[in-house]
Short mmCIF file of C-alpha atoms in Angstrom, two decimals:
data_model
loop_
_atom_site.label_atom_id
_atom_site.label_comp_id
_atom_site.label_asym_id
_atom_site.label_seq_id
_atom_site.Cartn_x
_atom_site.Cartn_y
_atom_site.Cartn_z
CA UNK A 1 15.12 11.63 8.87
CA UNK A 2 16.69 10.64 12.34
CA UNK A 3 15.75 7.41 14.62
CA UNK A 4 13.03 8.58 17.14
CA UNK A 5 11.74 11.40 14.69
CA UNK A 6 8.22 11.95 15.93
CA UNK A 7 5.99 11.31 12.54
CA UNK A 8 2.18 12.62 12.26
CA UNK A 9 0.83 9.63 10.86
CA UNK A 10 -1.86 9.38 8.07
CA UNK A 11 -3.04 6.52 8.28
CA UNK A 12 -3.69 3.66 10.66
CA UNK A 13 -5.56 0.35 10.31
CA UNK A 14 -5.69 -3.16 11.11
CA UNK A 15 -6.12 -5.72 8.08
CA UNK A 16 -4.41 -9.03 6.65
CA UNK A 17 -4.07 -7.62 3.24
CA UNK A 18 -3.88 -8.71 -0.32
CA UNK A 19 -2.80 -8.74 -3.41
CA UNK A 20 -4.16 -7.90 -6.70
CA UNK A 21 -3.61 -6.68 -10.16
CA UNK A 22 -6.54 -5.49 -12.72
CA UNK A 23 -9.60 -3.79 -11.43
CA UNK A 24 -12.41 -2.44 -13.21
CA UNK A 25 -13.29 1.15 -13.05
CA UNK A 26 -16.23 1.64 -9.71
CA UNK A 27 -17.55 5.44 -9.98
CA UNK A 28 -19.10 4.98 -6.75
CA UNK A 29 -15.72 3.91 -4.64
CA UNK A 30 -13.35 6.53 -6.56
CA UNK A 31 -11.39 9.16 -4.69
CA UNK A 32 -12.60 12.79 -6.17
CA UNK A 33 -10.13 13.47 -9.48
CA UNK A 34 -9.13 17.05 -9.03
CA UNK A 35 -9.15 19.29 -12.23
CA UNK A 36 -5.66 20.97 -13.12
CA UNK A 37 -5.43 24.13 -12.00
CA UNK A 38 -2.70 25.45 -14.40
CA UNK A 39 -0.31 23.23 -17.40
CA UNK A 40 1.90 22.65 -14.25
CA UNK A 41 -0.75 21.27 -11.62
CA UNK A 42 0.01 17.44 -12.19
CA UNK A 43 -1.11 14.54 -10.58
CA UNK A 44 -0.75 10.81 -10.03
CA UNK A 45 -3.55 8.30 -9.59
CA UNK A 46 -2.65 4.90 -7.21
CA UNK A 47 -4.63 1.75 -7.27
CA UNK A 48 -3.19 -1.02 -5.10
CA UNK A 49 -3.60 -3.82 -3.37
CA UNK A 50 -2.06 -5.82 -1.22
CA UNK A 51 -2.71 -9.23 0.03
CA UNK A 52 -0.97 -10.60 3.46
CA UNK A 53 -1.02 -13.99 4.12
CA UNK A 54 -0.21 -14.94 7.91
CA UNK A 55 1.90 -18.17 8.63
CA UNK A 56 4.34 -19.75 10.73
CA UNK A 57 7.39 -16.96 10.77
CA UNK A 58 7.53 -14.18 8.49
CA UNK A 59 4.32 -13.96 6.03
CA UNK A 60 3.89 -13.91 2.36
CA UNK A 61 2.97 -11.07 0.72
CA UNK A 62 1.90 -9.92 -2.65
CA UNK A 63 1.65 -5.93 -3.55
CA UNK A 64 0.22 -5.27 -6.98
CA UNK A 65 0.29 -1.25 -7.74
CA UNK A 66 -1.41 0.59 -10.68
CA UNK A 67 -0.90 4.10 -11.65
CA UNK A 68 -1.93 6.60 -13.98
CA UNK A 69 -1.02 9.72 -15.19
CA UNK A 70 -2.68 12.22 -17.88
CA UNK A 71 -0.40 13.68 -20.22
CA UNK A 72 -1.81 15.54 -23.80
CA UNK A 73 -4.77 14.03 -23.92
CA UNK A 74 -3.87 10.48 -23.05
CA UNK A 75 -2.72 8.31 -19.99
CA UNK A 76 0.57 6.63 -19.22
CA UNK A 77 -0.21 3.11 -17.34
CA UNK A 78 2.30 1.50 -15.30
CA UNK A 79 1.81 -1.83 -13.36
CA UNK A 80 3.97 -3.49 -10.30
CA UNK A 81 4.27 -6.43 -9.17
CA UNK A 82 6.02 -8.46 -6.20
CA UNK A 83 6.02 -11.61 -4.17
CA UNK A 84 7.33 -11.38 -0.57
CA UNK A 85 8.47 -14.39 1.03
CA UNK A 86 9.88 -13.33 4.66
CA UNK A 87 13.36 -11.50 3.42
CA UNK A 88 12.81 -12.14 -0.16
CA UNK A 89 11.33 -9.97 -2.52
CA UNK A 90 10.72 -10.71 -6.39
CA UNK A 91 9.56 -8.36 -8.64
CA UNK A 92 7.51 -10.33 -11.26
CA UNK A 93 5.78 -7.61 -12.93
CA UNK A 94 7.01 -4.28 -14.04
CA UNK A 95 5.14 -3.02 -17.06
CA UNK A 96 4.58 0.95 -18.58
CA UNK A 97 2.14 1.72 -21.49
CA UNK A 98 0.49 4.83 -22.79
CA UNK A 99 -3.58 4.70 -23.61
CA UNK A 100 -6.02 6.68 -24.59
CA UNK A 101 -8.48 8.06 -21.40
CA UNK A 102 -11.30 5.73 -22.42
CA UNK A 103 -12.15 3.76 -18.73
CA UNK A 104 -10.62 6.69 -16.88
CA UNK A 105 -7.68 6.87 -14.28
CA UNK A 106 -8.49 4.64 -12.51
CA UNK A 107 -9.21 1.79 -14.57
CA UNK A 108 -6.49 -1.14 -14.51
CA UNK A 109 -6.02 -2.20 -17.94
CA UNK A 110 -4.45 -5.72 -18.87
CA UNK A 111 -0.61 -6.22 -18.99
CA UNK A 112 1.46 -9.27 -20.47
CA UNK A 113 0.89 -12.44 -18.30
CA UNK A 114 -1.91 -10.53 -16.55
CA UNK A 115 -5.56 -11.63 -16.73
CA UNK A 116 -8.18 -10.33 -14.77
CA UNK A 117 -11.71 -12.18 -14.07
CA UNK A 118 -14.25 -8.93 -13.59
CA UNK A 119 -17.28 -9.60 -11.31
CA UNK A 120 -19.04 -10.28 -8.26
CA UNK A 121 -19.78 -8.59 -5.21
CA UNK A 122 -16.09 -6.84 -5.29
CA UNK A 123 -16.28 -6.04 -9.06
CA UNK A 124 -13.35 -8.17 -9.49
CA UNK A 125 -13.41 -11.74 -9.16
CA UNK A 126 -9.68 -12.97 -9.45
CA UNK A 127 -6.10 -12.05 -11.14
CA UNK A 128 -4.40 -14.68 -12.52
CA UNK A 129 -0.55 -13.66 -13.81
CA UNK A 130 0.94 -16.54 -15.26
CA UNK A 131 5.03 -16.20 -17.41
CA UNK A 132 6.78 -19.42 -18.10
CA UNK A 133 6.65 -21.62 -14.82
CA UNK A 134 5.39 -18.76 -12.84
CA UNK A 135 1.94 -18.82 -12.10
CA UNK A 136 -0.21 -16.90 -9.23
CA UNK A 137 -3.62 -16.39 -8.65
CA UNK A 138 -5.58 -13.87 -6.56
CA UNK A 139 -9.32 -14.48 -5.67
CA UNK A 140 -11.31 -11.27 -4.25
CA UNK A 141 -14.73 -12.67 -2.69
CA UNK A 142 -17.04 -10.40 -0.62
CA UNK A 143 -15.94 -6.78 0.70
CA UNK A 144 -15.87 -6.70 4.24
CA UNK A 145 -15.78 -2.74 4.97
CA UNK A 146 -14.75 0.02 3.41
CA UNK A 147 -13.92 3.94 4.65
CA UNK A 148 -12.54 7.40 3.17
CA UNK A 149 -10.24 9.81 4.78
CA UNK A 150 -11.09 12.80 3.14
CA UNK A 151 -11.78 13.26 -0.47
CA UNK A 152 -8.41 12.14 -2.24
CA UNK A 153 -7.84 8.56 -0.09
CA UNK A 154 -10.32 5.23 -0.38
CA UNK A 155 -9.70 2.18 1.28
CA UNK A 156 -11.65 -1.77 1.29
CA UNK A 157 -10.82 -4.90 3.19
CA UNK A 158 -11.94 -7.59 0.79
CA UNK A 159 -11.63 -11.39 1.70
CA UNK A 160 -9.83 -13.28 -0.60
CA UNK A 161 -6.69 -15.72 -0.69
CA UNK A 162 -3.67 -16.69 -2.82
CA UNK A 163 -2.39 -19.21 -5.04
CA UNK A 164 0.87 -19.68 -5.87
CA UNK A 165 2.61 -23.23 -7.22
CA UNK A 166 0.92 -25.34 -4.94
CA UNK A 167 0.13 -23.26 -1.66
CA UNK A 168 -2.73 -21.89 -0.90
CA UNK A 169 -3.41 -19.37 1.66
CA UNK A 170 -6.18 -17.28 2.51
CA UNK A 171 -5.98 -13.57 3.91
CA UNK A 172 -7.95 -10.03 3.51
CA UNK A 173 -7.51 -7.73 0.76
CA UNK A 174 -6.58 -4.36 1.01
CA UNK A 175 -8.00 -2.12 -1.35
CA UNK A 176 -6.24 1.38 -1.61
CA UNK A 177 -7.18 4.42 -4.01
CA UNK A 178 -4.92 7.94 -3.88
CA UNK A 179 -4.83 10.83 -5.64
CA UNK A 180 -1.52 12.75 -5.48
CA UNK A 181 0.07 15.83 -6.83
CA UNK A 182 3.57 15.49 -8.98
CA UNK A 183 6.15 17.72 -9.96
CA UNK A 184 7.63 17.53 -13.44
CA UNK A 185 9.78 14.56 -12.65
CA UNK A 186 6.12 12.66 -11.83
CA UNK A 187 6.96 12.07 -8.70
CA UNK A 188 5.36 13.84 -5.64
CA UNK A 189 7.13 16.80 -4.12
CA UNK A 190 9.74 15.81 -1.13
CA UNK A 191 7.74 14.09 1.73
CA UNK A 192 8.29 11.16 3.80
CA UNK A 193 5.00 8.61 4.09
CA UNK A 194 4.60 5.12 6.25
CA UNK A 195 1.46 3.42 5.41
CA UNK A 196 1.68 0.01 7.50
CA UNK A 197 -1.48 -3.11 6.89
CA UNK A 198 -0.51 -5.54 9.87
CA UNK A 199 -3.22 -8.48 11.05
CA UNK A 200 -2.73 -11.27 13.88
CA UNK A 201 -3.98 -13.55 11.98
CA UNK A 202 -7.05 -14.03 13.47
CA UNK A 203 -9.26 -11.14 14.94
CA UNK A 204 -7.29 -8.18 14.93
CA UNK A 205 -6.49 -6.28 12.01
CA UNK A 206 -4.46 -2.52 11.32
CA UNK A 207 -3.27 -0.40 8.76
CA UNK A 208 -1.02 2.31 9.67
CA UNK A 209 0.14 4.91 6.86
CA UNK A 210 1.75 8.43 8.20
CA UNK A 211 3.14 11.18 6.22
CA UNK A 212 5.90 14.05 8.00
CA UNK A 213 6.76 17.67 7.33
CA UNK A 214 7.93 18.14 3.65
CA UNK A 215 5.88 19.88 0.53
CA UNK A 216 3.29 17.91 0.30
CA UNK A 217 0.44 17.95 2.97
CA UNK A 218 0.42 16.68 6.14
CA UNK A 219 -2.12 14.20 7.84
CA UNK A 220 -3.04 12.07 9.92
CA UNK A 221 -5.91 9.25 10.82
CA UNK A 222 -5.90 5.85 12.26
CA UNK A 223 -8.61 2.60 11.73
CA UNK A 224 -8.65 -0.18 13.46
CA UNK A 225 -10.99 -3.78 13.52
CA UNK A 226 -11.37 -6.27 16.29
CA UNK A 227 -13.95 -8.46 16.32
CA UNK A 228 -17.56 -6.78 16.29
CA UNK A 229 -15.47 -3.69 16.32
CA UNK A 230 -14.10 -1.33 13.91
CA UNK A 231 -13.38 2.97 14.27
CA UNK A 232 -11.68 5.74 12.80
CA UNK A 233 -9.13 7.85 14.71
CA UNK A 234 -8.18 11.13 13.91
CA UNK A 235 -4.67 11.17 16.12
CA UNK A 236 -1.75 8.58 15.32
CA UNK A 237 1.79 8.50 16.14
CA UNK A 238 4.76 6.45 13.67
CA UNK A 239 8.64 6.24 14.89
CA UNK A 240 11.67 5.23 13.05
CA UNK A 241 13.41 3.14 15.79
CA UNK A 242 16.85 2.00 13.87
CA UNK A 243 18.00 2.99 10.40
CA UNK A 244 20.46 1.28 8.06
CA UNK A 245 22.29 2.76 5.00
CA UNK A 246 20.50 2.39 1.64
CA UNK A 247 22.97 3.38 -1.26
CA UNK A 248 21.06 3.00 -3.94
CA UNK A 249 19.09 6.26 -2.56
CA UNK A 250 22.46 7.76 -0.74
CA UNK A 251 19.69 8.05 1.84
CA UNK A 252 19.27 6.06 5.27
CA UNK A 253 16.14 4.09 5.70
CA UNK A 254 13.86 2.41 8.59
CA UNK A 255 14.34 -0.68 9.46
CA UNK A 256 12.61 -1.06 13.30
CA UNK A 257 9.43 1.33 14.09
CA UNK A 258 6.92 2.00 16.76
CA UNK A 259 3.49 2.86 16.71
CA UNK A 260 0.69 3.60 18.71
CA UNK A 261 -2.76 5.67 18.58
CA UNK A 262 -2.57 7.81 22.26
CA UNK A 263 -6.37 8.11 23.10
CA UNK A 264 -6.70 4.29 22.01
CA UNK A 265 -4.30 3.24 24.56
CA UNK A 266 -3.06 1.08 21.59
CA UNK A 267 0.72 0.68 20.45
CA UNK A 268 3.27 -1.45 19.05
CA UNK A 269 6.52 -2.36 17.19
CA UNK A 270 7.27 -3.69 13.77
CA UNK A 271 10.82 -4.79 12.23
CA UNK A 272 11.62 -5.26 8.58
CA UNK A 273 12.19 -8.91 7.25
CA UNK A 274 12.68 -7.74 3.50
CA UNK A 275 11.54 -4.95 1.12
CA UNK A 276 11.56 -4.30 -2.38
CA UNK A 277 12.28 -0.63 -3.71
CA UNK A 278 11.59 1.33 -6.25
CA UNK A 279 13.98 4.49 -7.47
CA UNK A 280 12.68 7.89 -8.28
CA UNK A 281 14.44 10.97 -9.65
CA UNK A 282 17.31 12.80 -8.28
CA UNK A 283 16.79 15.28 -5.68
CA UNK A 284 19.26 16.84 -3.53
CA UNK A 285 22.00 14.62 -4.22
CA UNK A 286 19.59 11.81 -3.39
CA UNK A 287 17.64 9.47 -5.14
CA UNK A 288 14.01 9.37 -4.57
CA UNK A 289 12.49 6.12 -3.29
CA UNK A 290 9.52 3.79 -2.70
CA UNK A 291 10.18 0.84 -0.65
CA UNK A 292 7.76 -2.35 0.33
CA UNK A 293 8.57 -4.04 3.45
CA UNK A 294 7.64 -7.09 5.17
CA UNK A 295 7.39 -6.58 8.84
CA UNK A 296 6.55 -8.57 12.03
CA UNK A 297 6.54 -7.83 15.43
CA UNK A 298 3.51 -6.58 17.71
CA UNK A 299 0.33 -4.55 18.74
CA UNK A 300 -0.55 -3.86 22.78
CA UNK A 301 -4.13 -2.92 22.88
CA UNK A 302 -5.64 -1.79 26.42
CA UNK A 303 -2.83 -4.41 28.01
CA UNK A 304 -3.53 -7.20 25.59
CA UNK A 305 -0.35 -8.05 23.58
CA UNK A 306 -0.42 -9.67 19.80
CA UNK A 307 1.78 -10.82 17.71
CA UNK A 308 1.21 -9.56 13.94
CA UNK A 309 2.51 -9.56 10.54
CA UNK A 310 1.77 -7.69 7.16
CA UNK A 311 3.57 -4.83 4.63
CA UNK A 312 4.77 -1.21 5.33
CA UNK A 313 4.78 1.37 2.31
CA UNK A 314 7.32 4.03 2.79
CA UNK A 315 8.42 6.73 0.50
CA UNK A 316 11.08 8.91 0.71
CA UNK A 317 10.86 12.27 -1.82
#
């Protein structure tokens, strides 16, 4: 990718987000699970949420991502974990396991220092992960929308806020469920994807995902909430503004984008404060990756200027 590549984004929508570990399984909110096709039609099924606190400066954020993946008659599990504080990003949970398909894909099974409290009007009532003096807690209270873009993507806004040591701060929950296709290496075929959850803090809330040209397929939607307020668009627009080196990957990566939704007269800017990646197979001389950032910057809506904060995931494949 260049700076100023025009990207047909997927996904756009306002939200302070979350974080979360453990759900149980909800027939009712689950993306369709496709049938293979052939031994070689594979796919991979995401769970995650992600909490964003607002505060004074950069905010705190806490991604929690399940997968699963079928493979001869069982599933393999994996569960992430991170806490973002501005440009600092810890990785406190980073577990794999293999079960059998009892609960189906989607179900997100305990993991060492992981306990989840199931319940209540969002099916789950808290995570708690708690390993030697680290100890956070996530409470989910009631769902505050929900929408679908198409049949493989779910999304909820939950309320809910965060404990960790002695701060506590409250902020939305973003609920996201995703079915995608793998190749052999388990990891989707090459395609570059932005999906960005940004809030003010108060009244305004976005999400903004976008995928780009590549194997995989393209799309593209936008949803937005203001107060008394929320829609769906079906045209949304993502640029990489500045790029910096990433040698991990041998690949460059965003670090500044802009955004904006054209029949909404709505756009905006966003700059990385710190991200935490991920490493996938080799492909091209390159390394596959998934990165989480935590952005700030700001949202113009009909003339009205905000600042906001919140978590951009990107992938490069």
């Amino acid at each position: 990718m260049i700076p100023f590549q025009r990207r047909i984004a997927v996904a756009l929508a306002a939200a302070l987000v979350m974080t979360g570990c453990e759900v149980a399984e909800d027939s009712t909110a689950d993306p369709s699970t496709p049938e293979a096709t052939s031994e070689r039609t594979l796919f991979r099924y995401n769970r995650e949420y992600i909490f964003v606190g607002p505060r004074e400066g950069d905010p705190i954020v806490v991604p929690f991502t399940f997968r699963s993946s079928e493979r001869n008659g069982s599933l393999n599990r994996s569960a992430q974990g991170w806490l973002a504080r501005g440009g600092t990003w810890d990785r406190f949970l980073d577990a794999q396991n293999r079960t059998s398909t009892a609960g189906g894909v989607w179900r997100v099974v305990p993991h060492e220092g992981l306990r989840v409290s199931v319940g209540g009007p969002a099916e789950v009532e808290s995570f708690h992960f708690e390993r030697g003096e680290r100890r956070l807690r996530l409470e989910l209270d009631q769902p505050i929308t929900g929408w679908s873009q198409g049949a493989e993507t779910r999304f909820r806004l939950i309320d809910g806020w965060l404990s960790v040591g002695a701060e506590v701060v409250p902020g939305p929950v973003l609920e996201m469920l995703r079915v995608e296709r793998t190749l052999d290496d388990g990891w989707p075929p090459g395609q570059d994807f932005d999906l960005l959850f940004v809030t003010s803090g108060d009244s305004i809330q976005l999400v903004l995902a976008e995928t780009v040209e590549g194997e995989g397929p393209e799309a593209q939607y936008a949803w937005t909430r203001f107060p008394e307020t929320e829609r769906m668009w079906s045209e949304a627009e993502v640029r990489w503004l500045e790029m910096r080196p990433y040698e991990e990957a041998r690949r460059d990566i965003p670090h500044v984008w802009s955004f904006r939704i054209p029949t909404a007269r709505i756009h905006g800017e966003l700059e990385a404060a710190g991200f935490g990646a991920v490493l996938g197979p080799e492909r091209g001389g390159q390394r596959a990756v998934e990165i989480r950032y935590t952005v700030h910057g700001w949202v113009d809506i009909q003339g009205d200027r905000r600042d906001v904060s919140g978590m951009i995931l990107h992938t490069q494949q």
